[in-house]
Amino acid sequence: MARSSDRTAPGLRRDPAGQHRTAEQGPPPQGTAAGLTADDETDVTGDPLRPSDHVDGVAAPAPGGGGDGVTQPRLGPIGYLRFFWRQLTSMKTALFLLMLLAVAAIPGSLVPQRTSDPNGVVQYRTEHPDLFPVLDKIGVFDTYASPWFSAVYLLLFISLIGCIVPRTKHHFEALRARPPKTPARLSRLAGYRSVTIAGGAEGSGLDPASAVAAARAQLRRAGYRTEVFGDSVSAERGYARETGNLVFHSALVGVLLTVGIGGGLGYTGQRVVVEGQTFTNALVAYDSFNPGRWFSDSQLSPYSLTLDRFTTKYEEKNRDAIGQPLDYTADVTARTQDGDSSQQTIKVNSPLAIGGSNVYLLGNGYAMDLTVTAPDGTEPFTDTIPFLPQNADLMSQGVVKVPDGLAEQIGMIGFFYPSAVDTEDGSGIMASSYPDLLNPVLSLNVYEGDLGLDDGVPQSVYSLTTDGMTEIAGAAADDGTKALKLTPGETADLPGGLGTVTFNGVKRFASLDVHHDPAQLWVLGFAGLTFAGLLTALFVPRRRVWVKASTTDDGLRLEYAGLARGEDPTLVRAVGDVASRHLTTMGVPADVARDLAREDSASTSNDTPTGPARRGRKISS
């Protein structure tokens, strides 16, 4: 319940009942109900539930002001800074920034990010050459490190701290304060009920002091903070609601802080590993690596992973989904620095935890085992080259570069079809009808000329720059030589007597994503606190209850009432339960006390007590 201010606004004075009246209004009008001043009546022209002197009521015009209102003073630089600070640290602004942060994170899920999918960024650039420069300039491909995302992030961080600090101070002071005094007229409050027990007298156990003591003990057992004021007890509970609210917002700050720290100290890296190959957790072993701004090489824990086998399960029964992947499994051998090795399995959404990092299965495909042999029998090139999938049937494309060992530098653009079929359109172009190896065929377009590897400019292993090169096998070959087509185990002659190329076989590869975040457990802990604080703030009611005992000619009169802060639809029932238990303690039969509480609850609303509860009930002890 908000505390009223002791200050009186200019032009108002207090009457004996504690209400404000303007000097021009004079004494209260006659005919007002006993014990009430004219200001206790509601202002029916505005909100019918608010008194006419409410803080947001219409102020009386200043003398000689003509009713034009108040003239605000000039704020000045300090005043404007204070105004903007209050706007920034308001809860409304914090909620808006939180929503804005969620909206700002959307681009990170719509387009590939350099930190997690650098190959996807390259592919996006190829597919959208006009749109890519615009999105790249505004940092969409680095959403979570972009200036605009960081600005929203920092403003939300400052706003939450500005909200939490003063609220925590105020809450701490409220926890140390005594419960408020019992109001003079409990009948105005929610859940009010009055019960008179006949036969009450001093020393009989039904005197006011005994009733107040019993009520205080009962309320304290129920978790209320209590304070006795003469013939009444004031109790309050529900401060855990504000505590939960502060825990929620503080934990949200903790999440933001730990995410920022984890991003600065962590790293992500990607590596394509072919069956039989071993990946060692060293900086030079990654295909791409994205460190945090405070990253150090010492954070790389020494371990190695060998991809023993990669298996895929496809749908084979449902005709409408033939070839759809059902499961990916990477069987690996993990070795740590102390020499221990273990067999592990990596699946989609089931990463391998090793060396303080999580290793995720990011993608997969086919790799071609090729050997290029020179006319003199030497083998200037032998390697297993990953080909990037181009569609759901895993038709894949890759590049082979042979810079040395032959009479000319050659480059080959290969197309692999796991289940090759002829398109039957007369063009000779093939397609793949199924993603598994039913009829594997490799097609190679061969180019000769300068590969550009000696220029010192980094090149992608997945692309071939054909400017300045001549196609000697393929659709554009001058002599009409067709592209080389090979099946596993076959050898084909390179044009011009340059040598031969052998297709030794097909292997599977797995694209692994290594993610290290030292603040991961802290983020989880703060997220749990956020959830717990939110539940507490939503479901713990903040309420006050009063029990008043007095001696009348008819016996001991007991009054019960409550007041909630915010919406509390169970307040009336809670007051009824307090009354029922207290009456039982005072010797009233349990069924009678329960019926009284239920009857009063049925005839009482939160705003206007009426019926039996207003008139009170009289029972015999």
Short mmCIF file of N, CA and C in Angstrom, two decimals, residues 4-10 12 14 20:
data_model
loop_
_atom_site.label_atom_id
_atom_site.label_comp_id
_atom_site.label_asym_id
_atom_site.label_seq_id
_atom_site.Cartn_x
_atom_site.Cartn_y
_atom_site.Cartn_z
N SER A 4 1.03 7.76 2.06
CA SER A 4 0.65 9.12 1.69
C SER A 4 1.67 10.11 2.17
N SER A 5 1.84 11.17 1.44
CA SER A 5 2.81 12.21 1.81
C SER A 5 2.24 13.09 2.90
N ASP A 6 3.13 13.57 3.80
CA ASP A 6 2.70 14.47 4.86
C ASP A 6 2.67 15.91 4.42
N ARG A 7 3.14 16.18 3.22
CA ARG A 7 3.16 17.56 2.75
C ARG A 7 1.82 17.94 2.14
N THR A 8 1.49 19.19 2.27
CA THR A 8 0.23 19.69 1.73
C THR A 8 0.53 20.60 0.56
N ALA A 9 -0.19 20.41 -0.53
CA ALA A 9 0.04 21.23 -1.73
C ALA A 9 -0.38 22.66 -1.46
N PRO A 10 0.23 23.63 -2.14
CA PRO A 10 -0.15 25.03 -1.96
C PRO A 10 -1.64 25.22 -2.21
N LEU A 12 -3.98 24.29 -0.15
CA LEU A 12 -4.76 23.28 0.55
C LEU A 12 -4.41 23.32 2.02
N ARG A 14 -5.25 20.98 5.86
CA ARG A 14 -5.81 19.74 6.40
C ARG A 14 -6.98 20.05 7.32
N HIS A 20 -7.50 16.99 2.73
CA HIS A 20 -7.11 18.28 2.19
C HIS A 20 -8.33 19.05 1.71
#
